[in-house]
Amino acid sequence: MSAAVDAVVDAVANVQLADAKPRAHDQVITPWEVQGSVAADGKQEGIDYDKLISQFGTRRIDNALLERFERLTGQRPHVFLRRGMFFSHREFDKILDRYEQGKPFFLYTGRGPSSDSMHLGHMVPFVFTKWLQDVFECPVVIQLTDDEKFLFKHELKPEQTKQFSRQNAKDIIACGFNLDKTFIFSNYEYMGGMFYQNVSKISRQITYNQVKATFGFNESDNIGKIHFASIQAAPSFSNSFPHIFGAVSNIPCLIPCAIDQDPYFRLARDIAQKLKYQKPTLIHSKFFPALQGPQTKMSASDPNSSIFMTDKPNQIKKKINAHGFSGGRETEEEHRRLGGDTEVDVAYQYLTFFLDDDEELAKLGEDYRSGTLLTGQPQGKMYFPIAERRTAISEELVDSFMSAQRQISPSCGRAQAQAAPAAVEATV
Amino acid sequence: MSAAVDAVVDAVANVQLADAKPRAHDQVITPWEVQGSVAADGKQEGIDYDKLISQFGTRRIDNALLERFERLTGQRPHVFLRRGMFFSHREFDKILDRYEQGKPFFLYTGRGPSSDSMHLGHMVPFVFTKWLQDVFECPVVIQLTDDEKFLFKHELKPEQTKQFSRQNAKDIIACGFNLDKTFIFSNYEYMGGMFYQNVSKISRQITYNQVKATFGFNESDNIGKIHFASIQAAPSFSNSFPHIFGAVSNIPCLIPCAIDQDPYFRLARDIAQKLKYQKPTLIHSKFFPALQGPQTKMSASDPNSSIFMTDKPNQIKKKINAHGFSGGRETEEEHRRLGGDTEVDVAYQYLTFFLDDDEELAKLGEDYRSGTLLTGQPQGKMYFPIAERRTAISEELVDSFMSAQRQISPSCGRAQAQAAPAAVEATV
């Protein structure tokens, strides 16, 4: 009897221990979960991106690649490339080959509309894709996976996720995409035609075993989830967009996305070969750090972890002060004497991604580290032209970007002459 | 050494035995396989429909139900009802309740277009649905699952199954459906909008475990197959057809189909409750016997088992003579003396389904059994007005039946007054 009581006491003690200190584990990166590893002493670590590159089998974006990019396009690499926000790729070099040869390609990115406002982390691929569109003068397709969010989040209804799609489209449009070369679509609205035909072709090439291995599904998961990979893969293939590419199926795409989306497109690359389509190429970003620090990413479901596009400047300042992981010292006196730590200061980290001026950033960093710039001051430099522009986006403009009833030219800047006739031929 | 040789000899002998005589097994009825049981002595048995009723948990269509039908509609039950071709149902009585109360409902049936010609067995649900449409004056939706055939048959391409859809639509139209109240659709063409929204709602309610248990899938099956049940269930719900029912989601359907399709709709009935939709009701047919006899159904993949709608009258006669299981005797003399067996004669069995005149059928049967009517003569009475009409179906008429761009009235004969305003309200 006493032994049994002891066992219960032990068990309770162990439960409490387990609750008090997170168990040690490796980092977990899937399309639904991003968590840095936890060390044996319970310490939460940052994401190890080098490990991800070797684990996923991607390639690092190195200086040679950036130099070639600059040589070919005549454009200085974007701050996200210079400062390593986009750090990894799959065959980005092949897209540069095509650019050099004047052959067409397109950009594909997307978003799962889980709420009606996007946060700073969500904007990273769009800000970057818009910039790539300006450089390459190429078509862009943007998938809003309102069906996926409905399938994965039991509290949501299709009416809601469709509404989120439209609201998110405004944030995206506010990045400055070229209407003449950009098609934004909601899966609920666009599903059908050649797009659906590609979805079914892709789904015939993927077994339950493969999605189980890739995404960790189990037998209690719904068949919508299990099938969804086919829908995310379909925009990788140019003939999913007859109003842009006609029936041409051999124009490859470049997908700017966060590294956690890579499993979807690894599958898509396998399938491309089987369907005799072009493999999608990828350029991967790091996760945008949460206010609480770089061990996880901003999450829309935790409002305190994120700065939203709809937040007003004074709200942003308050959030950073209240929830932002600070590199400052306990007191002003101590800060002035010892200086702040830019390595961990979240506001400073955000500036490294959004402040294009290298000199200004260097000066800010120096001042902060030396103690002349106080805690709470770096975020004064954060400004959000996108958020300002967003309020001016009309419903009519959203309709225009989301219309599949218009013809979009498949041409790229250098590829204008070659691309147009090919697409015209194919639509005959 | 000698023992090993003996074991091999035994094994080979066993293999040959197994090949020579089919193993005893119970009947197998799934949407993809229909086989009567095989007895211990290797004898192939006919389908046991009573067993199916108790196994599937459906209800027998009895005389009381048929009498009520005749009383309410003023129509004598169709030959398929009188002679037991449609033998089982799920809540057909509730549809009769609605008819009595003047409340609207619709008919839903479908076809997997696996080849460009349909056979006599395929026509059964359409001939019957057309007749029900005439009696009830109600809308009919007909799903052509060209996506399913692509997903399940690796040798086919979407371009082919889409073409089969159009060809099969001609056979179906030739049954005489009312254009003003009939919508025939190919999944590849119609997928999208509210139909797709219902597909995704349904798919969220079905787990991999359920489709595994219902259809016998395994982990090597493709995710398109696994997901397909959602697409077959979606037309059960009225709001999948905004051009007929607007946004009204509470109009139930009656599904005439062969009993092997019941597993799909058992799932659909479960899901209806979860989505707060009306449960689909069903009326089940037996399988149309193959030329080789009643132990299996006609199969399009075995041309000798089937009479196709594109077969000419002399081809039909030849097929029945060459492949039809005959109830006649070995010689004419013997036949005249002993008489034929109508129970097993395939041509006679076919006539029981297609010859409406009870007296004429009785007379034919009598003459055949007495020996005055010879083998090969019953099929002389088989004529195919549908096959004749088919040649007159134009591509334009197919376009009209398959157009979702027109408004179809949701009203039923008796329900005209009540139904129309409801649908108008809902589309506002």
mmCIF file of N, CA and C in Angstrom, chain A residues 126-237:
data_model
loop_
_atom_site.group_PDB
_atom_site.id
_atom_site.type_symbol
_atom_site.label_atom_id
_atom_site.label_comp_id
_atom_site.label_asym_id
_atom_site.label_seq_id
_atom_site.Cartn_x
_atom_site.Cartn_y
_atom_site.Cartn_z
ATOM 1 N N PHE A 126 6.208 38.605 -49.577
ATOM 2 C CA PHE A 126 5.528 39.487 -50.538
ATOM 3 C C PHE A 126 6.372 40.718 -50.881
ATOM 4 N N VAL A 127 6.975 41.307 -49.831
ATOM 5 C CA VAL A 127 7.875 42.440 -50.074
ATOM 6 C C VAL A 127 8.979 42.000 -51.028
ATOM 7 N N PHE A 128 9.498 40.803 -50.802
ATOM 8 C CA PHE A 128 10.607 40.308 -51.614
ATOM 9 C C PHE A 128 10.140 39.945 -53.030
ATOM 10 N N THR A 129 8.983 39.312 -53.137
ATOM 11 C CA THR A 129 8.463 38.909 -54.450
ATOM 12 C C THR A 129 8.163 40.133 -55.305
ATOM 13 N N LYS A 130 7.608 41.176 -54.662
ATOM 14 C CA LYS A 130 7.321 42.421 -55.392
ATOM 15 C C LYS A 130 8.622 42.993 -55.956
ATOM 16 N N TRP A 131 9.657 42.946 -55.131
ATOM 17 C CA TRP A 131 10.955 43.470 -55.574
ATOM 18 C C TRP A 131 11.497 42.630 -56.745
ATOM 19 N N LEU A 132 11.380 41.294 -56.629
ATOM 20 C CA LEU A 132 11.843 40.424 -57.726
ATOM 21 C C LEU A 132 11.042 40.705 -59.003
ATOM 22 N N GLN A 133 9.740 40.969 -58.845
ATOM 23 C CA GLN A 133 8.923 41.291 -60.028
ATOM 24 C C GLN A 133 9.442 42.560 -60.711
ATOM 25 N N ASP A 134 9.808 43.572 -59.907
ATOM 26 C CA ASP A 134 10.347 44.804 -60.476
ATOM 27 C C ASP A 134 11.647 44.530 -61.229
ATOM 28 N N VAL A 135 12.489 43.658 -60.643
ATOM 29 C CA VAL A 135 13.782 43.370 -61.262
ATOM 30 C C VAL A 135 13.609 42.550 -62.537
ATOM 31 N N PHE A 136 12.806 41.500 -62.467
ATOM 32 C CA PHE A 136 12.683 40.559 -63.601
ATOM 33 C C PHE A 136 11.570 40.957 -64.590
ATOM 34 N N GLU A 137 10.674 41.865 -64.167
ATOM 35 C CA GLU A 137 9.495 42.232 -64.977
ATOM 36 C C GLU A 137 8.734 40.984 -65.418
ATOM 37 N N CYS A 138 8.460 40.101 -64.485
ATOM 38 C CA CYS A 138 7.852 38.812 -64.826
ATOM 39 C C CYS A 138 6.480 38.668 -64.170
ATOM 40 N N PRO A 139 5.646 37.717 -64.653
ATOM 41 C CA PRO A 139 4.348 37.503 -64.027
ATOM 42 C C PRO A 139 4.507 36.927 -62.613
ATOM 43 N N VAL A 140 3.542 37.279 -61.759
ATOM 44 C CA VAL A 140 3.506 36.763 -60.392
ATOM 45 C C VAL A 140 2.129 36.140 -60.158
ATOM 46 N N VAL A 141 2.082 34.928 -59.597
ATOM 47 C CA VAL A 141 0.805 34.353 -59.155
ATOM 48 C C VAL A 141 0.870 34.176 -57.641
ATOM 49 N N ILE A 142 -0.207 34.556 -56.961
ATOM 50 C CA ILE A 142 -0.240 34.506 -55.496
ATOM 51 C C ILE A 142 -1.465 33.704 -55.060
ATOM 52 N N GLN A 143 -1.207 32.558 -54.435
ATOM 53 C CA GLN A 143 -2.296 31.669 -54.010
ATOM 54 C C GLN A 143 -2.704 31.975 -52.572
ATOM 55 N N LEU A 144 -3.982 32.245 -52.364
ATOM 56 C CA LEU A 144 -4.521 32.400 -51.011
ATOM 57 C C LEU A 144 -5.268 31.117 -50.665
ATOM 58 N N THR A 145 -4.721 30.347 -49.738
ATOM 59 C CA THR A 145 -5.236 28.996 -49.473
ATOM 60 C C THR A 145 -6.343 29.035 -48.430
ATOM 61 N N ASP A 146 -7.462 29.686 -48.801
ATOM 62 C CA ASP A 146 -8.588 29.764 -47.866
ATOM 63 C C ASP A 146 -9.199 28.390 -47.603
ATOM 64 N N ASP A 147 -9.096 27.480 -48.601
ATOM 65 C CA ASP A 147 -9.588 26.114 -48.389
ATOM 66 C C ASP A 147 -8.719 25.383 -47.355
ATOM 67 N N GLU A 148 -7.404 25.567 -47.462
ATOM 68 C CA GLU A 148 -6.494 24.927 -46.498
ATOM 69 C C GLU A 148 -6.797 25.378 -45.066
ATOM 70 N N LYS A 149 -6.947 26.688 -44.875
ATOM 71 C CA LYS A 149 -7.176 27.186 -43.514
ATOM 72 C C LYS A 149 -8.468 26.609 -42.959
ATOM 73 N N PHE A 150 -9.494 26.485 -43.813
ATOM 74 C CA PHE A 150 -10.730 25.856 -43.374
ATOM 75 C C PHE A 150 -10.496 24.393 -42.983
ATOM 76 N N LEU A 151 -9.708 23.672 -43.773
ATOM 77 C CA LEU A 151 -9.485 22.235 -43.507
ATOM 78 C C LEU A 151 -8.663 21.996 -42.244
ATOM 79 N N PHE A 152 -7.759 22.941 -41.937
ATOM 80 C CA PHE A 152 -6.844 22.731 -40.817
ATOM 81 C C PHE A 152 -7.316 23.384 -39.525
ATOM 82 N N LYS A 153 -8.265 24.313 -39.614
ATOM 83 C CA LYS A 153 -8.681 25.019 -38.386
ATOM 84 C C LYS A 153 -10.176 24.820 -38.174
ATOM 85 N N HIS A 154 -10.490 23.987 -37.204
ATOM 86 C CA HIS A 154 -11.876 23.561 -37.043
ATOM 87 C C HIS A 154 -12.834 24.658 -36.616
ATOM 88 N N GLU A 155 -12.289 25.761 -36.102
ATOM 89 C CA GLU A 155 -13.179 26.832 -35.648
ATOM 90 C C GLU A 155 -13.590 27.752 -36.795
ATOM 91 N N LEU A 156 -12.989 27.594 -37.960
ATOM 92 C CA LEU A 156 -13.272 28.513 -39.069
ATOM 93 C C LEU A 156 -14.297 27.952 -40.052
ATOM 94 N N LYS A 157 -15.030 28.860 -40.717
ATOM 95 C CA LYS A 157 -15.965 28.505 -41.780
ATOM 96 C C LYS A 157 -15.428 29.028 -43.107
ATOM 97 N N PRO A 158 -15.831 28.403 -44.233
ATOM 98 C CA PRO A 158 -15.342 28.902 -45.530
ATOM 99 C C PRO A 158 -15.676 30.378 -45.748
ATOM 100 N N GLU A 159 -16.846 30.817 -45.272
ATOM 101 C CA GLU A 159 -17.224 32.226 -45.445
ATOM 102 C C GLU A 159 -16.177 33.129 -44.798
ATOM 103 N N GLN A 160 -15.635 32.679 -43.653
ATOM 104 C CA GLN A 160 -14.626 33.486 -42.961
ATOM 105 C C GLN A 160 -13.297 33.481 -43.693
ATOM 106 N N THR A 161 -12.833 32.276 -44.077
ATOM 107 C CA THR A 161 -11.496 32.236 -44.697
ATOM 108 C C THR A 161 -11.523 32.945 -46.058
ATOM 109 N N LYS A 162 -12.687 32.899 -46.745
ATOM 110 C CA LYS A 162 -12.810 33.640 -48.007
ATOM 111 C C LYS A 162 -12.709 35.146 -47.753
ATOM 112 N N GLN A 163 -13.308 35.589 -46.664
ATOM 113 C CA GLN A 163 -13.248 36.997 -46.298
ATOM 114 C C GLN A 163 -11.808 37.379 -45.940
ATOM 115 N N PHE A 164 -11.122 36.483 -45.199
ATOM 116 C CA PHE A 164 -9.708 36.723 -44.866
ATOM 117 C C PHE A 164 -8.878 36.867 -46.153
ATOM 118 N N SER A 165 -9.207 36.033 -47.151
ATOM 119 C CA SER A 165 -8.471 36.111 -48.426
ATOM 120 C C SER A 165 -8.533 37.526 -48.993
ATOM 121 N N ARG A 166 -9.736 38.079 -49.033
ATOM 122 C CA ARG A 166 -9.887 39.432 -49.594
ATOM 123 C C ARG A 166 -9.145 40.464 -48.754
ATOM 124 N N GLN A 167 -9.238 40.342 -47.431
ATOM 125 C CA GLN A 167 -8.551 41.309 -46.566
ATOM 126 C C GLN A 167 -7.047 41.176 -46.723
ATOM 127 N N ASN A 168 -6.553 39.946 -46.762
ATOM 128 C CA ASN A 168 -5.112 39.723 -46.917
ATOM 129 C C ASN A 168 -4.639 40.215 -48.282
ATOM 130 N N ALA A 169 -5.502 40.068 -49.293
ATOM 131 C CA ALA A 169 -5.131 40.544 -50.638
ATOM 132 C C ALA A 169 -4.800 42.039 -50.591
ATOM 133 N N LYS A 170 -5.518 42.781 -49.744
ATOM 134 C CA LYS A 170 -5.235 44.221 -49.635
ATOM 135 C C LYS A 170 -3.827 44.472 -49.106
ATOM 136 N N ASP A 171 -3.453 43.732 -48.052
ATOM 137 C CA ASP A 171 -2.084 43.867 -47.525
ATOM 138 C C ASP A 171 -1.057 43.560 -48.606
ATOM 139 N N ILE A 172 -1.363 42.514 -49.376
ATOM 140 C CA ILE A 172 -0.413 42.069 -50.407
ATOM 141 C C ILE A 172 -0.311 43.098 -51.523
ATOM 142 N N ILE A 173 -1.474 43.571 -51.987
ATOM 143 C CA ILE A 173 -1.496 44.575 -53.056
ATOM 144 C C ILE A 173 -0.726 45.820 -52.613
ATOM 145 N N ALA A 174 -0.844 46.138 -51.308
ATOM 146 C CA ALA A 174 -0.181 47.342 -50.785
ATOM 147 C C ALA A 174 1.341 47.271 -50.910
ATOM 148 N N CYS A 175 1.895 46.068 -51.130
ATOM 149 C CA CYS A 175 3.345 45.952 -51.347
ATOM 150 C C CYS A 175 3.756 46.615 -52.653
ATOM 151 N N GLY A 176 2.785 46.863 -53.548
ATOM 152 C CA GLY A 176 3.113 47.563 -54.785
ATOM 153 C C GLY A 176 3.198 46.685 -56.024
ATOM 154 N N PHE A 177 2.578 45.509 -56.011
ATOM 155 C CA PHE A 177 2.630 44.628 -57.186
ATOM 156 C C PHE A 177 2.053 45.326 -58.417
ATOM 157 N N ASN A 178 2.574 44.928 -59.581
ATOM 158 C CA ASN A 178 2.149 45.459 -60.870
ATOM 159 C C ASN A 178 0.871 44.733 -61.306
ATOM 160 N N LEU A 179 -0.256 45.455 -61.326
ATOM 161 C CA LEU A 179 -1.542 44.845 -61.670
ATOM 162 C C LEU A 179 -1.496 44.115 -63.013
ATOM 163 N N ASP A 180 -0.769 44.684 -63.971
ATOM 164 C CA ASP A 180 -0.738 44.098 -65.317
ATOM 165 C C ASP A 180 -0.042 42.741 -65.352
ATOM 166 N N LYS A 181 0.733 42.436 -64.321
ATOM 167 C CA LYS A 181 1.495 41.189 -64.359
ATOM 168 C C LYS A 181 1.264 40.331 -63.118
ATOM 169 N N THR A 182 0.206 40.609 -62.357
ATOM 170 C CA THR A 182 0.011 39.886 -61.090
ATOM 171 C C THR A 182 -1.399 39.318 -61.000
ATOM 172 N N PHE A 183 -1.497 38.041 -60.674
ATOM 173 C CA PHE A 183 -2.785 37.385 -60.468
ATOM 174 C C PHE A 183 -2.820 36.855 -59.034
ATOM 175 N N ILE A 184 -3.720 37.430 -58.226
ATOM 176 C CA ILE A 184 -3.911 36.963 -56.848
ATOM 177 C C ILE A 184 -5.188 36.138 -56.848
ATOM 178 N N PHE A 185 -5.147 34.921 -56.309
ATOM 179 C CA PHE A 185 -6.380 34.121 -56.343
ATOM 180 C C PHE A 185 -6.629 33.396 -55.037
ATOM 181 N N SER A 186 -7.922 33.304 -54.730
ATOM 182 C CA SER A 186 -8.401 32.504 -53.609
ATOM 183 C C SER A 186 -8.705 31.118 -54.170
ATOM 184 N N ASN A 187 -8.266 30.055 -53.488
ATOM 185 C CA ASN A 187 -8.569 28.703 -53.985
ATOM 186 C C ASN A 187 -10.074 28.486 -54.107
ATOM 187 N N TYR A 188 -10.835 28.982 -53.146
ATOM 188 C CA TYR A 188 -12.293 28.801 -53.222
ATOM 189 C C TYR A 188 -12.864 29.447 -54.480
ATOM 190 N N GLU A 189 -12.272 30.560 -54.907
ATOM 191 C CA GLU A 189 -12.799 31.226 -56.102
ATOM 192 C C GLU A 189 -12.239 30.660 -57.392
ATOM 193 N N TYR A 190 -10.960 30.286 -57.382
ATOM 194 C CA TYR A 190 -10.298 29.934 -58.643
ATOM 195 C C TYR A 190 -10.390 28.447 -58.977
ATOM 196 N N MET A 191 -10.687 27.597 -57.988
ATOM 197 C CA MET A 191 -10.692 26.147 -58.240
ATOM 198 C C MET A 191 -11.564 25.826 -59.441
ATOM 199 N N GLY A 192 -11.046 24.977 -60.329
ATOM 200 C CA GLY A 192 -11.785 24.587 -61.524
ATOM 201 C C GLY A 192 -10.859 24.560 -62.729
ATOM 202 N N GLY A 193 -11.408 24.225 -63.866
ATOM 203 C CA GLY A 193 -10.687 24.295 -65.135
ATOM 204 C C GLY A 193 -9.342 23.584 -65.131
ATOM 205 N N MET A 194 -8.342 24.193 -65.780
ATOM 206 C CA MET A 194 -7.025 23.571 -65.887
ATOM 207 C C MET A 194 -6.326 23.492 -64.532
ATOM 208 N N PHE A 195 -6.649 24.427 -63.666
ATOM 209 C CA PHE A 195 -6.067 24.398 -62.314
ATOM 210 C C PHE A 195 -6.517 23.107 -61.616
ATOM 211 N N TYR A 196 -7.820 22.826 -61.641
ATOM 212 C CA TYR A 196 -8.316 21.598 -61.012
ATOM 213 C C TYR A 196 -7.790 20.348 -61.724
ATOM 214 N N GLN A 197 -7.650 20.447 -63.038
ATOM 215 C CA GLN A 197 -7.117 19.288 -63.768
ATOM 216 C C GLN A 197 -5.691 18.978 -63.297
ATOM 217 N N ASN A 198 -4.892 20.014 -63.077
ATOM 218 C CA ASN A 198 -3.552 19.788 -62.524
ATOM 219 C C ASN A 198 -3.624 19.247 -61.095
ATOM 220 N N VAL A 199 -4.554 19.769 -60.296
ATOM 221 C CA VAL A 199 -4.714 19.241 -58.930
ATOM 222 C C VAL A 199 -4.943 17.729 -58.992
ATOM 223 N N SER A 200 -5.815 17.294 -59.901
ATOM 224 C CA SER A 200 -6.101 15.849 -59.939
ATOM 225 C C SER A 200 -4.906 15.065 -60.487
ATOM 226 N N LYS A 201 -4.200 15.635 -61.469
ATOM 227 C CA LYS A 201 -2.992 14.953 -61.977
ATOM 228 C C LYS A 201 -1.952 14.778 -60.870
ATOM 229 N N ILE A 202 -1.785 15.821 -60.063
ATOM 230 C CA ILE A 202 -0.803 15.774 -58.983
ATOM 231 C C ILE A 202 -1.244 14.756 -57.936
ATOM 232 N N SER A 203 -2.529 14.782 -57.595
ATOM 233 C CA SER A 203 -3.018 13.898 -56.518
ATOM 234 C C SER A 203 -2.869 12.429 -56.890
ATOM 235 N N ARG A 204 -2.890 12.113 -58.194
ATOM 236 C CA ARG A 204 -2.717 10.715 -58.617
ATOM 237 C C ARG A 204 -1.278 10.250 -58.417
ATOM 238 N N GLN A 205 -0.334 11.219 -58.285
ATOM 239 C CA GLN A 205 1.088 10.872 -58.152
ATOM 240 C C GLN A 205 1.554 10.804 -56.709
ATOM 241 N N ILE A 206 0.692 11.128 -55.747
ATOM 242 C CA ILE A 206 1.123 11.151 -54.341
ATOM 243 C C ILE A 206 0.348 10.094 -53.568
ATOM 244 N N THR A 207 1.051 9.259 -52.827
ATOM 245 C CA THR A 207 0.357 8.260 -52.014
ATOM 246 C C THR A 207 0.146 8.795 -50.593
ATOM 247 N N TYR A 208 -0.791 8.147 -49.902
ATOM 248 C CA TYR A 208 -1.004 8.461 -48.488
ATOM 249 C C TYR A 208 0.308 8.321 -47.715
ATOM 250 N N ASN A 209 1.053 7.256 -48.023
ATOM 251 C CA ASN A 209 2.347 7.035 -47.365
ATOM 252 C C ASN A 209 3.268 8.248 -47.484
ATOM 253 N N GLN A 210 3.290 8.855 -48.664
ATOM 254 C CA GLN A 210 4.187 10.003 -48.872
ATOM 255 C C GLN A 210 3.773 11.209 -48.037
ATOM 256 N N VAL A 211 2.464 11.520 -48.012
ATOM 257 C CA VAL A 211 2.073 12.689 -47.214
ATOM 258 C C VAL A 211 2.244 12.403 -45.724
ATOM 259 N N LYS A 212 2.066 11.143 -45.347
ATOM 260 C CA LYS A 212 2.291 10.774 -43.953
ATOM 261 C C LYS A 212 3.747 11.039 -43.578
ATOM 262 N N ALA A 213 4.661 10.591 -44.452
ATOM 263 C CA ALA A 213 6.097 10.767 -44.172
ATOM 264 C C ALA A 213 6.489 12.247 -44.232
ATOM 265 N N THR A 214 5.906 12.990 -45.186
ATOM 266 C CA THR A 214 6.329 14.373 -45.392
ATOM 267 C C THR A 214 5.746 15.313 -44.339
ATOM 268 N N PHE A 215 4.457 15.120 -43.996
ATOM 269 C CA PHE A 215 3.783 16.093 -43.138
ATOM 270 C C PHE A 215 3.412 15.533 -41.759
ATOM 271 N N GLY A 216 3.668 14.247 -41.557
ATOM 272 C CA GLY A 216 3.363 13.665 -40.250
ATOM 273 C C GLY A 216 1.880 13.455 -39.993
ATOM 274 N N PHE A 217 1.064 13.286 -41.052
ATOM 275 C CA PHE A 217 -0.364 13.006 -40.843
ATOM 276 C C PHE A 217 -0.567 11.621 -40.238
ATOM 277 N N ASN A 218 -1.739 11.433 -39.631
ATOM 278 C CA ASN A 218 -2.084 10.079 -39.197
ATOM 279 C C ASN A 218 -3.484 9.726 -39.691
ATOM 280 N N GLU A 219 -3.926 8.514 -39.351
ATOM 281 C CA GLU A 219 -5.149 7.966 -39.939
ATOM 282 C C GLU A 219 -6.413 8.680 -39.464
ATOM 283 N N SER A 220 -6.293 9.482 -38.398
ATOM 284 C CA SER A 220 -7.455 10.229 -37.923
ATOM 285 C C SER A 220 -7.552 11.609 -38.570
ATOM 286 N N ASP A 221 -6.585 11.931 -39.424
ATOM 287 C CA ASP A 221 -6.654 13.230 -40.103
ATOM 288 C C ASP A 221 -7.690 13.184 -41.212
ATOM 289 N N ASN A 222 -8.300 14.337 -41.475
ATOM 290 C CA ASN A 222 -9.351 14.357 -42.490
ATOM 291 C C ASN A 222 -8.753 14.282 -43.902
ATOM 292 N N ILE A 223 -9.582 13.761 -44.837
ATOM 293 C CA ILE A 223 -9.085 13.502 -46.192
ATOM 294 C C ILE A 223 -8.865 14.803 -46.976
ATOM 295 N N GLY A 224 -9.429 15.903 -46.481
ATOM 296 C CA GLY A 224 -9.157 17.199 -47.101
ATOM 297 C C GLY A 224 -7.705 17.615 -46.865
ATOM 298 N N LYS A 225 -7.279 17.502 -45.602
ATOM 299 C CA LYS A 225 -5.879 17.772 -45.247
ATOM 300 C C LYS A 225 -4.932 16.893 -46.061
ATOM 301 N N ILE A 226 -5.257 15.603 -46.073
ATOM 302 C CA ILE A 226 -4.387 14.619 -46.714
ATOM 303 C C ILE A 226 -4.211 14.944 -48.192
ATOM 304 N N HIS A 227 -5.272 15.476 -48.792
ATOM 305 C CA HIS A 227 -5.272 15.785 -50.219
ATOM 306 C C HIS A 227 -4.670 17.157 -50.529
ATOM 307 N N PHE A 228 -4.532 18.002 -49.495
ATOM 308 C CA PHE A 228 -4.247 19.411 -49.776
ATOM 309 C C PHE A 228 -2.931 19.667 -50.517
ATOM 310 N N ALA A 229 -1.922 18.818 -50.292
ATOM 311 C CA ALA A 229 -0.621 19.045 -50.941
ATOM 312 C C ALA A 229 -0.779 19.209 -52.452
ATOM 313 N N SER A 230 -1.762 18.527 -53.048
ATOM 314 C CA SER A 230 -1.973 18.641 -54.504
ATOM 315 C C SER A 230 -2.372 20.052 -54.899
ATOM 316 N N ILE A 231 -3.125 20.722 -54.012
ATOM 317 C CA ILE A 231 -3.637 22.056 -54.342
ATOM 318 C C ILE A 231 -2.533 23.095 -54.197
ATOM 319 N N GLN A 232 -1.659 22.903 -53.213
ATOM 320 C CA GLN A 232 -0.541 23.844 -53.050
ATOM 321 C C GLN A 232 0.505 23.662 -54.146
ATOM 322 N N ALA A 233 0.596 22.440 -54.687
ATOM 323 C CA ALA A 233 1.597 22.200 -55.740
ATOM 324 C C ALA A 233 1.148 22.741 -57.096
ATOM 325 N N ALA A 234 -0.164 22.773 -57.341
ATOM 326 C CA ALA A 234 -0.669 23.050 -58.699
ATOM 327 C C ALA A 234 -0.210 24.382 -59.308
ATOM 328 N N PRO A 235 -0.126 25.485 -58.523
ATOM 329 C CA PRO A 235 0.313 26.742 -59.158
ATOM 330 C C PRO A 235 1.783 26.728 -59.580
ATOM 331 N N SER A 236 2.532 25.668 -59.233
ATOM 332 C CA SER A 236 3.922 25.560 -59.682
ATOM 333 C C SER A 236 4.012 25.362 -61.193
ATOM 334 N N PHE A 237 2.878 24.980 -61.810
ATOM 335 C CA PHE A 237 2.921 24.575 -63.218
ATOM 336 C C PHE A 237 2.151 25.574 -64.077
#
